[in-house]
Coordinates of C-alpha atoms in Angstrom, one line a residue:
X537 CA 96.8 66.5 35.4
X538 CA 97.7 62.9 35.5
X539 CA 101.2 61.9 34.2
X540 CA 102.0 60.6 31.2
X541 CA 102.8 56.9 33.1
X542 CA 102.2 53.1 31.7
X543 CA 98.3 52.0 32.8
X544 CA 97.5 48.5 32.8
X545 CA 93.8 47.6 31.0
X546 CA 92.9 45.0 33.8
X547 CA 94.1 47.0 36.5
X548 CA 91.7 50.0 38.2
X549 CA 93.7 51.5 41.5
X550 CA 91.2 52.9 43.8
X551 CA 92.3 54.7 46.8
X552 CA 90.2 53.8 50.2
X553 CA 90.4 54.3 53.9
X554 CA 92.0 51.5 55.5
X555 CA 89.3 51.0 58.2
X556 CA 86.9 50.1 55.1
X557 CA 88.2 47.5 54.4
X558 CA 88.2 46.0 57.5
X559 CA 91.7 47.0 58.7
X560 CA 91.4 47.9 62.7
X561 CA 93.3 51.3 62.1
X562 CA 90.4 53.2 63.7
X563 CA 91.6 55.8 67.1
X564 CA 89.4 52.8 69.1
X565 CA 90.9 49.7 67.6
X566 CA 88.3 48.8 65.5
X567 CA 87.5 48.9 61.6
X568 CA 84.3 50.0 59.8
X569 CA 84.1 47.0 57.3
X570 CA 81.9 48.0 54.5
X571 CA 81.3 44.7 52.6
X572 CA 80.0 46.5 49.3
X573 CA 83.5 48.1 49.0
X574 CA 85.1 45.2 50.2
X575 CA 83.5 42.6 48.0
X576 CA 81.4 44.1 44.8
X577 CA 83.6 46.3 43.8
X578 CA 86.4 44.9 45.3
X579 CA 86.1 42.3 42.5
X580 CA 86.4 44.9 40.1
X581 CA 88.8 47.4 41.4
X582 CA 92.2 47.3 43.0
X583 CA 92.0 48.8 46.2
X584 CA 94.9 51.1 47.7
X585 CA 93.8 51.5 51.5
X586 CA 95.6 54.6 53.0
X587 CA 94.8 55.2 56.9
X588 CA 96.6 58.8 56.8
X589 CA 96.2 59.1 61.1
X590 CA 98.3 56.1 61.6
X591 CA 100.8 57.0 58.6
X592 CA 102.0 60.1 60.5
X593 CA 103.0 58.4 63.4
X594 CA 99.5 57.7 65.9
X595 CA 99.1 54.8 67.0
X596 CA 96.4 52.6 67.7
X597 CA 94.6 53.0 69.7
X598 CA 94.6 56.5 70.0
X599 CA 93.1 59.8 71.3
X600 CA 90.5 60.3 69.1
X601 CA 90.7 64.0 67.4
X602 CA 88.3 66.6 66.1
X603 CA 88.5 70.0 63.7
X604 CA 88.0 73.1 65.7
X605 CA 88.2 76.6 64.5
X606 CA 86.9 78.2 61.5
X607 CA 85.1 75.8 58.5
X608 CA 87.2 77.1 56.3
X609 CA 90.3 76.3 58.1
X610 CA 90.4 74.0 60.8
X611 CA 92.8 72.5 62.7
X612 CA 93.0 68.6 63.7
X613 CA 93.5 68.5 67.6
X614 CA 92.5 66.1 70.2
X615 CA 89.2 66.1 71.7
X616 CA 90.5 66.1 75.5
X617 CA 93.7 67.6 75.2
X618 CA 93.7 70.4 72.6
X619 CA 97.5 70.4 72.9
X620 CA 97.6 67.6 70.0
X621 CA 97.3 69.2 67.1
X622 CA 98.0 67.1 64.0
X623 CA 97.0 69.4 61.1
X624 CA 100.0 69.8 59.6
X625 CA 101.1 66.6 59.4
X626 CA 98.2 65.4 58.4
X627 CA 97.8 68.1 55.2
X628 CA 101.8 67.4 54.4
X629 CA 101.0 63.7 54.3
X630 CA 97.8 64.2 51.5
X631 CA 99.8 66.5 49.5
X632 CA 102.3 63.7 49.3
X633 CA 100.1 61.0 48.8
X634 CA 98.2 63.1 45.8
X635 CA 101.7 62.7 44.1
X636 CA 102.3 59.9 44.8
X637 CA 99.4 58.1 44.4
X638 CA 99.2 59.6 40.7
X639 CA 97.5 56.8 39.0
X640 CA 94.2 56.6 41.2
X641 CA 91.3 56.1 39.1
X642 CA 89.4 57.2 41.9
X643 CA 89.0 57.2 45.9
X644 CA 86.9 56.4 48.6
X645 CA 87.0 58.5 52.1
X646 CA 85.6 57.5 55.2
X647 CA 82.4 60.1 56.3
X648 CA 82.1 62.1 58.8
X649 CA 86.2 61.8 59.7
X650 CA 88.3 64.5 60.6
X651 CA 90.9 63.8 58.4
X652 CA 89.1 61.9 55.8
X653 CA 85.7 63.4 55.6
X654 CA 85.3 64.7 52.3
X655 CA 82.2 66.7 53.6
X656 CA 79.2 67.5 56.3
X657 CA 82.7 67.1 59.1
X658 CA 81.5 68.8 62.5
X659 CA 84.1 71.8 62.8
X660 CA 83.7 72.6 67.0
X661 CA 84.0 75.8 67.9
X662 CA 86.7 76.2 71.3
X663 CA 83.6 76.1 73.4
X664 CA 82.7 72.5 72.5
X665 CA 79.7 73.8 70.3
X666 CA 79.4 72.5 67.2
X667 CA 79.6 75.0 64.5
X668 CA 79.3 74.6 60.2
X669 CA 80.2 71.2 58.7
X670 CA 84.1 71.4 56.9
X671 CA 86.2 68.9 55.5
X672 CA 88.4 66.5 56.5
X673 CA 92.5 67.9 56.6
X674 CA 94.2 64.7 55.0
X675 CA 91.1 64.6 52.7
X676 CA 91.0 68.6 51.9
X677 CA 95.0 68.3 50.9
X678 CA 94.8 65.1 49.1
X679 CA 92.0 66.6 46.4
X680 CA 93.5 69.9 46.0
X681 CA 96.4 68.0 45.1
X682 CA 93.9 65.9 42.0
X683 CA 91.3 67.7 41.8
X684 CA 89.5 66.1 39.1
X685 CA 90.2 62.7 40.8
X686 CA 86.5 60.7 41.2
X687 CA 86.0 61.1 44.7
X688 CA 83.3 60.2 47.3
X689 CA 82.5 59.0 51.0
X690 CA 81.3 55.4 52.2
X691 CA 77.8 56.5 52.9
X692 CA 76.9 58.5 49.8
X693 CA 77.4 55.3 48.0
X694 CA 74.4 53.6 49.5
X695 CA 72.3 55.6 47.5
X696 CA 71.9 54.2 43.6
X697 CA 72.8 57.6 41.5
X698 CA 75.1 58.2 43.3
X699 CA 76.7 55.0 43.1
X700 CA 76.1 55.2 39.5
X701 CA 77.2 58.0 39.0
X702 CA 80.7 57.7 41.1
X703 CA 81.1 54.7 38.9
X704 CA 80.8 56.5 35.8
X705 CA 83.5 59.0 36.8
X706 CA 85.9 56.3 37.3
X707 CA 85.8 55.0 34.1
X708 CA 85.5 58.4 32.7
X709 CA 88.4 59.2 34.1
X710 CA 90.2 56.0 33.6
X711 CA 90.1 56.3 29.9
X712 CA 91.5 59.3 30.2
X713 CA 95.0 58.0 31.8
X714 CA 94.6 55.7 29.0
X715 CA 94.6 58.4 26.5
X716 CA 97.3 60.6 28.7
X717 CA 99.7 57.3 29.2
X718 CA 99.8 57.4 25.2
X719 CA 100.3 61.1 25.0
X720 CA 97.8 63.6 24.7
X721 CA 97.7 65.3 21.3
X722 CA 95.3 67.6 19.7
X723 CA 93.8 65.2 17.7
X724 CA 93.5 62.2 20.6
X725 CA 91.9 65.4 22.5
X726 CA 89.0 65.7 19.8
X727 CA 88.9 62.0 19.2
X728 CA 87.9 61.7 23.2
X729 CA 85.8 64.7 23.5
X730 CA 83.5 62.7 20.5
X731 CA 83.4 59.5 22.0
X732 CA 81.9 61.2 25.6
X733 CA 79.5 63.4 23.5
X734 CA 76.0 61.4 24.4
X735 CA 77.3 60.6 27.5
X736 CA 77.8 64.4 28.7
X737 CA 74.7 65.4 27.4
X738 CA 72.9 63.4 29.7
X739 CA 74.7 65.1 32.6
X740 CA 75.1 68.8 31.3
X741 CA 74.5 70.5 27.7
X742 CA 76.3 73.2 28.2
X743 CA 79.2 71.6 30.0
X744 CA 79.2 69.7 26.6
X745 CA 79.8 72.8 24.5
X746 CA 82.2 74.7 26.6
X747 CA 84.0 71.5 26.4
X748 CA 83.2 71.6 23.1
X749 CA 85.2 75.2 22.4
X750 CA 87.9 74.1 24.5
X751 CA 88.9 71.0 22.1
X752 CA 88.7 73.5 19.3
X753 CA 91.3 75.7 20.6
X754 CA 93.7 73.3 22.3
X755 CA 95.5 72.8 19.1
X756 CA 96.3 77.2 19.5
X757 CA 97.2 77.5 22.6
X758 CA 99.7 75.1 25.2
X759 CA 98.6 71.8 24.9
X760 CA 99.8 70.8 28.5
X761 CA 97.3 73.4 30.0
X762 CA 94.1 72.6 27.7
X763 CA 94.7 69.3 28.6
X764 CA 94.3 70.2 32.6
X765 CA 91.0 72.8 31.9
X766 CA 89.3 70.2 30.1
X767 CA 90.1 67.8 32.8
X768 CA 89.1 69.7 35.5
X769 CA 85.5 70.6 33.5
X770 CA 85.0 67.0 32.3
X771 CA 85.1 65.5 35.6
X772 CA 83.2 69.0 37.2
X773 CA 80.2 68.1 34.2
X774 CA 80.4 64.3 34.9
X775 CA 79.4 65.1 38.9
X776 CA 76.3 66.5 38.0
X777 CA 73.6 63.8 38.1
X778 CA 72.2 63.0 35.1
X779 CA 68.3 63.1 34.9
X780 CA 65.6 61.0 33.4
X781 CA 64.7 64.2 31.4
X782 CA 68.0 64.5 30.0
X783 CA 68.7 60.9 29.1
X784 CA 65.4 61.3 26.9
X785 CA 66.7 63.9 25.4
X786 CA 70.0 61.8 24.7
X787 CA 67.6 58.8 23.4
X788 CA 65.7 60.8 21.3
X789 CA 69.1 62.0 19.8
X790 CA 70.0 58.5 19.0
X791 CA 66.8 58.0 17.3
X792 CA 67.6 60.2 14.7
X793 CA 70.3 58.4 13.7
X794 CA 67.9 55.5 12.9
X795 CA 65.2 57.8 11.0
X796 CA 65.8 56.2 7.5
X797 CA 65.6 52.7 8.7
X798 CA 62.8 52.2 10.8
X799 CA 59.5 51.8 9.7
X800 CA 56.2 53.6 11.7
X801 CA 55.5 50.7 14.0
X802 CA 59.4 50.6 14.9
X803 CA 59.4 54.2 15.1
X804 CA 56.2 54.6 17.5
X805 CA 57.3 51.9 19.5
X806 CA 60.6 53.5 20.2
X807 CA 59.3 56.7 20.9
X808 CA 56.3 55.0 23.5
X809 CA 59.0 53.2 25.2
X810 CA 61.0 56.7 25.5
X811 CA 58.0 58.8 26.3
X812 CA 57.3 56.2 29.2
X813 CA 61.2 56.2 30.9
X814 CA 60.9 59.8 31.0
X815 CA 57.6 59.5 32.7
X816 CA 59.1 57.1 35.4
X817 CA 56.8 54.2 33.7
X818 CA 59.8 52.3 32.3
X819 CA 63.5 51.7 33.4
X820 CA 66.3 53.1 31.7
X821 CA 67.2 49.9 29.8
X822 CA 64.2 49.8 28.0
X823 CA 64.4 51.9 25.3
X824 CA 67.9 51.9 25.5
X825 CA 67.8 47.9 24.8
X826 CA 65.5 49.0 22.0
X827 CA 68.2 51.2 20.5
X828 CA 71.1 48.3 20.8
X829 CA 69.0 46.4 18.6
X830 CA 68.4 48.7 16.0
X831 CA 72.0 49.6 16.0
X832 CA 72.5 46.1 15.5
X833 CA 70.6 45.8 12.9
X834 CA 72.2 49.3 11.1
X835 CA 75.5 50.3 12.6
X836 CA 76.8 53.7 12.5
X837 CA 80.6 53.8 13.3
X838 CA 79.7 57.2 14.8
X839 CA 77.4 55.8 17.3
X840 CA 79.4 52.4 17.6
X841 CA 82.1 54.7 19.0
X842 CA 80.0 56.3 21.7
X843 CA 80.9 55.4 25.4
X844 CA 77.1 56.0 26.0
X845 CA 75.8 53.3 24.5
X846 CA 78.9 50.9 24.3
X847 CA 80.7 51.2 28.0
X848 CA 83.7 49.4 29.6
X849 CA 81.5 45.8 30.3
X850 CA 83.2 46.2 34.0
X851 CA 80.8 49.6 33.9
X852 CA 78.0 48.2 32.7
X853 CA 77.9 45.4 35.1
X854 CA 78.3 48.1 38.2
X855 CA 75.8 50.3 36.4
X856 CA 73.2 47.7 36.3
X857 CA 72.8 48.4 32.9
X858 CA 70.9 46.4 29.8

């Protein structure tokens, strides 16, 4: 779990692969600039670039390398001389970096890399012949090390749920350094849990109520260690996609809240404009712009509270949201 350090508001550390930003670290020379990173969310977020093949000592350029071996253990060693073999260093240096690099709010790895690859990494069998996809060794060490760390590759993020949802996690999990950098407490705990409640509904129900009974018996057992559980199933919950099905659910939730104030033509409109997201007819901010104004119009601190409805404003511009 994340330590119990000083976080700055304005600041959100991202980790990255150097050769994304445009930093010619690459075993050729070169970089693999990706402008989204580098500029729209680079005005957002602080980026840490990390090139972990260069940080143990190859330089540039450089024989390139590839995992060979089992999936589930490869090793890093160089395509035409197998002799190189850099797994070791390469796993020491991402155990290090995950403690050193403890106030991440997130990271960004470089596809299809064998040391950054978070995932779909050929894995060669000692006959040349590729064999099943693994992960990259920097990448592998550096996650076991934060697991609950928001995490993905370049390429994924090209696709809008995705993207979304990777954003979501940051700030997830960037109000929750917040809340450990003021010291986590039983009651913080169940103050937290309450203000994601909407929001983890729309990902997972259940993940909600097993978080749920976790909260309720943190104050009974070590706090330290319900802290880390309900970290690590948070973020797991978070990862699942939410669905248009289960975001009318949420919406329909809300709604209730508003039962005694709205009259039948407010009440039917609401409820078209939510029967029509979940039939793909509307976008998401529809009725959820329809629900800000009623809330306007009769607050409930209980809802005011909810990150679901009120986000970080740096999430809701990345979000795309109403």
């Amino acid at each position: 779990m994340t330590k119990t350090t000083e976080v700055h508001s304005d600041k959100i550390h991202l980790g990255i692969s150097s050769c994304l930003l445009g930093q010619k670290v690459r075993f050729d020379g070169n970089h693999k600039l990706d402008s989204f990173l580098s500029g729209t969310l680079g005005q957002f977020f602080e980026w840490v670039p990390v090139c972990p093949e260069v940080a143990i000592g190859l330089g540039i350029p450089r024989p390139p390398i590839r995992l060979v071996g089992a999936a589930s253990a490869p090793r890093a060693v160089g395509v035409k001389d197998a002799s190189i073999d850099v797994t070791d260093k390469l796993a020491a240096y991402g155990k290090q970096q995950a403690r050193k690099l403890d106030d991440l709010s997130g990271y960004v790895f470089k596809s299809r890399s064998p040391s950054c690859g978070m995932e779909r990494v050929k894995v060669y069998q000692h006959a040349g012949v590729p064999a099943k996809s693994g992960r990259g060794i920097y990448a592998d060490a550096f996650l076991s090390g934060q697991p609950w760390l928001p995490a993905e590759e370049e390429g994924r993020l090209s696709d809008p749920r995705l993207r979304e949802n990777f954003i979501e996690r940051v700030f997830v999990y960037r109000r929750w350094q917040e809340l450990a950098a003021q010291g986590l407490s039983a009651g913080r705990l169940v103050e937290f849990h309450t203000r994601h409640k909407l929001a983890l509904m729309a990902h997972d129900v259940e993940a909600y109520r097993a978080l749920g009974r976790l909260v309720a018996q943190a104050g009974r057992k070590n706090l330290k260690e319900s802290g880390r559980d309900y970290l690590l199933h948070l973020m797991q919950a978070f990862q699942r996609l939410a669905t248009p099905a289960r975001h009318a659910n949420v919406l329909m939730h809300l709604m209730g809240y508003l039962k005694k104030h709205l009259d039948a033509g407010d009440k039917a409109e609401l409820l078209g404009m939510i029967h029509a997201y979940r039939r793909g007819e509307a976008p998401f901010a529809a009725p959820l712009t329809l629900l800000k104004h009623h809330f306007r119009r009769h607050p409930d601190p209980y809802i005011a509270g909810q990150t679901y409805l009120n986000p970080d404003p740096r999430e809701l511009l990345l979000r795309g949201g109403p």
